[in-house]
Amino acid sequence: MRVLVTGAGGTLGGAVLPRLVAEGFEVRATSRRARTGSGVRWVVADLATGAGVDEAVSGVDAVLHLASSPTRRTHQVDVLGTRRLVGAAATAGVQHLVYVSIVGVDRVPYSYYRHKLAAEQVVAAGEVPWTVLRATQFPQFLDELLRMSSKLGPVIGDRAVLAQPVDPGEVAGELIELLRSGAQGGIVEFGGPEVLRFDDAVRTWRQARRSRRPLLPIRFPGRLGRELRSGGLVTEARPTGRRTWVDYLTDTYGRTVAR
Ligand SMILES: NC(=O)c1ccc[n+]([C@@H]2O[C@H](COP(=O)([O-])OP(=O)(O)OC[C@H]3O[C@@H](n4cnc5c(N)ncnc54)[C@H](OP(=O)(O)O)[C@@H]3O)[C@@H](O)[C@H]2O)c1
């Protein structure tokens, strides 16, 4: 099967490409800049402008759409860019488009999530047979969030927020299963093996990094806070991935962490 992977140079892309190649897929990968490597054919495409998109989808059987821009030009890239991609894929006769979204986009009132939900709707309304895979947070994202939220010293956050980190390699495995089984015309969720409270995640993160930074608890207000504390980012979908937050910390920081 010939597969195009958008946003292939990102965190999830880095986990998907080697698995696709190892499983014998013929892989084309997009980035906004010229790249080489990973045993795939790289093409330059920009979803915000449409440059290179028609060429990228030409001649492929399926698209794994991972590209996203959470912090800037989100509407242009995630919503309008997805519309461009779906239109080009329809014209090229693509048989299956898998869009990677996030568990909670329909519940948690973040601006980024509103754009992801709108992009899901673009995919569902398009002419290409589709599947949406909503994953929970990658541990790399949680790690980065904790580093950002401790820039001023203490780790600042709402201790009762619930998260369910999932290994991107395991998400990659799910994506390959979806490619093999064909378009479902629906949404599938996939999460990590355990639901963590924010304060627990911080405790093990501090141990792994030998950090003395204390947790400075705040309470996120309003509906956002309520959704985050009541499991808006968590899925009951089974099976789940197997690799835990502590597995990630151990691999990343090189020391065993007590649970
Ligand atoms: N991070 C998480 O915890 C998480 C959890 C669940 C689902 N997801 C979803 O999974 C997908 C992949 O996430 P990720 O963490 O791997 O993202 P990432 O590391 O931020 O990678 C996203 C990629 O999108 C590409 N991109 C950005 N603007 C673009 C544009 N204008 N045109 C074309 N490509 C553009 C970038 O590639 P170039 O710079 O090479 O062009 C970038 O490498 C996203 O849709 C995200 O919403 C993420």
GROMACS .gro file of C-alpha atoms in nm, residues 35-168:
model
  134
   35ARG     CA    1   1.434   1.649   0.414
   36THR     CA    2   1.589   1.310   0.355
   37GLY     CA    3   1.617   0.989   0.556
   38SER     CA    4   1.403   0.731   0.741
   39GLY     CA    5   1.385   0.518   0.424
   40VAL     CA    6   1.093   0.718   0.283
   41ARG     CA    7   1.041   0.962  -0.002
   42TRP     CA    8   1.011   1.316   0.138
   43VAL     CA    9   0.810   1.581  -0.045
   44VAL     CA   10   0.769   1.947   0.042
   45ALA     CA   11   0.410   2.056   0.111
   46ASP     CA   12   0.253   2.337   0.311
   47LEU     CA   13  -0.108   2.296   0.416
   48ALA     CA   14  -0.142   2.665   0.500
   49THR     CA   15  -0.075   2.775   0.143
   50GLY     CA   16  -0.162   2.454  -0.044
   51ALA     CA   17   0.183   2.447  -0.208
   52GLY     CA   18   0.283   2.092  -0.300
   53VAL     CA   19  -0.038   1.932  -0.166
   54ASP     CA   20  -0.176   1.806  -0.500
   55GLU     CA   21   0.161   1.653  -0.589
   56ALA     CA   22   0.192   1.496  -0.244
   57VAL     CA   23  -0.135   1.303  -0.265
   58SER     CA   24  -0.103   1.200  -0.627
   59GLY     CA   25  -0.074   0.822  -0.666
   60VAL     CA   26  -0.116   0.720  -0.301
   61ASP     CA   27  -0.375   0.475  -0.168
   62ALA     CA   28  -0.406   0.619   0.182
   63VAL     CA   29  -0.316   0.929   0.384
   64LEU     CA   30  -0.217   0.946   0.749
   65HIS     CA   31  -0.286   1.308   0.834
   66LEU     CA   32  -0.071   1.406   1.133
   67ALA     CA   33   0.022   1.766   1.044
   68SER     CA   34  -0.099   2.026   1.289
   69SER     CA   35  -0.007   2.370   1.413
   70PRO     CA   36  -0.127   2.408   1.774
   71THR     CA   37   0.023   2.746   1.851
   72ARG     CA   38   0.002   2.960   1.539
   73ARG     CA   39  -0.212   2.978   1.225
   74THR     CA   40  -0.416   2.689   1.363
   75HIS     CA   41  -0.729   2.769   1.164
   76GLN     CA   42  -0.529   2.801   0.842
   77VAL     CA   43  -0.332   2.481   0.891
   78ASP     CA   44  -0.564   2.251   1.080
   79VAL     CA   45  -0.904   2.346   0.939
   80LEU     CA   46  -0.845   2.508   0.600
   81GLY     CA   47  -0.533   2.297   0.539
   82THR     CA   48  -0.726   1.978   0.617
   83ARG     CA   49  -0.998   2.091   0.376
   84ARG     CA   50  -0.733   2.142   0.105
   85LEU     CA   51  -0.583   1.801   0.175
   86VAL     CA   52  -0.920   1.623   0.169
   87GLY     CA   53  -1.014   1.797  -0.157
   88ALA     CA   54  -0.683   1.705  -0.321
   89ALA     CA   55  -0.708   1.347  -0.192
   90ALA     CA   56  -1.059   1.312  -0.336
   91THR     CA   57  -0.941   1.434  -0.675
   92ALA     CA   58  -0.647   1.192  -0.662
   93GLY     CA   59  -0.878   0.897  -0.581
   94VAL     CA   60  -0.731   0.825  -0.235
   95GLN     CA   61  -0.913   0.531  -0.073
   96HIS     CA   62  -0.867   0.609   0.296
   97LEU     CA   63  -0.774   0.917   0.497
   98VAL     CA   64  -0.692   0.869   0.865
   99TYR     CA   65  -0.699   1.187   1.070
  100VAL     CA   66  -0.524   1.195   1.407
  101SER     CA   67  -0.717   1.392   1.664
  102ILE     CA   68  -0.720   1.414   2.042
  103VAL     CA   69  -0.942   1.257   2.308
  104GLY     CA   70  -1.152   1.537   2.455
  105VAL     CA   71  -1.175   1.769   2.153
  106ASP     CA   72  -1.553   1.749   2.189
  107ARG     CA   73  -1.548   1.820   2.565
  108VAL     CA   74  -1.259   2.039   2.672
  109PRO     CA   75  -1.300   2.406   2.575
  110TYR     CA   76  -0.951   2.482   2.443
  111SER     CA   77  -0.925   2.690   2.130
  112TYR     CA   78  -0.687   2.433   1.973
  113TYR     CA   79  -0.937   2.156   2.042
  114ARG     CA   80  -1.216   2.353   1.874
  115HIS     CA   81  -1.000   2.363   1.562
  116LYS     CA   82  -0.926   1.990   1.584
  117LEU     CA   83  -1.299   1.918   1.615
  118ALA     CA   84  -1.370   2.138   1.313
  119ALA     CA   85  -1.101   1.949   1.121
  120GLU     CA   86  -1.262   1.616   1.216
  121GLN     CA   87  -1.588   1.750   1.072
  122VAL     CA   88  -1.412   1.852   0.750
  123VAL     CA   89  -1.275   1.498   0.718
  124ALA     CA   90  -1.615   1.340   0.789
  125ALA     CA   91  -1.790   1.565   0.537
  126GLY     CA   92  -1.531   1.500   0.264
  127GLU     CA   93  -1.552   1.255  -0.023
  128VAL     CA   94  -1.260   1.037   0.083
  129PRO     CA   95  -1.344   0.730   0.298
  130TRP     CA   96  -1.215   0.819   0.642
  131THR     CA   97  -1.131   0.723   0.998
  132VAL     CA   98  -1.052   0.955   1.290
  133LEU     CA   99  -0.817   0.826   1.558
  134ARG     CA  100  -0.840   1.031   1.877
  135ALA     CA  101  -0.538   0.965   2.098
  136THR     CA  102  -0.468   1.086   2.451
  137GLN     CA  103  -0.158   1.296   2.532
  138PHE     CA  104   0.188   1.180   2.438
  139PRO     CA  105   0.427   1.170   2.738
  140GLN     CA  106   0.664   1.399   2.542
  141PHE     CA  107   0.389   1.661   2.546
  142LEU     CA  108   0.327   1.621   2.920
  143ASP     CA  109   0.702   1.644   2.985
  144GLU     CA  110   0.725   1.965   2.780
  145LEU     CA  111   0.418   2.105   2.957
  146LEU     CA  112   0.577   2.041   3.297
  147ARG     CA  113   0.902   2.204   3.185
  148MET     CA  114   0.710   2.508   3.060
  149SER     CA  115   0.493   2.535   3.369
  150SER     CA  116   0.799   2.526   3.596
  151LYS     CA  117   0.992   2.798   3.414
  152LEU     CA  118   0.943   3.039   3.702
  153GLY     CA  119   1.053   2.785   3.968
  154PRO     CA  120   0.769   2.575   4.108
  155VAL     CA  121   0.560   2.349   3.886
  156ILE     CA  122   0.233   2.534   3.850
  157GLY     CA  123  -0.082   2.335   3.780
  158ASP     CA  124  -0.415   2.198   3.897
  159ARG     CA  125  -0.330   1.888   4.100
  160ALA     CA  126  -0.661   1.712   4.023
  161VAL     CA  127  -0.645   1.729   3.644
  162LEU     CA  128  -0.653   1.379   3.494
  163ALA     CA  129  -0.432   1.264   3.207
  164GLN     CA  130  -0.374   0.930   3.035
  165PRO     CA  131  -0.040   0.948   2.854
  166VAL     CA  132   0.000   0.715   2.556
  167ASP     CA  133   0.320   0.613   2.384
  168PRO     CA  134   0.336   0.750   2.026
   0.00000   0.00000   0.00000
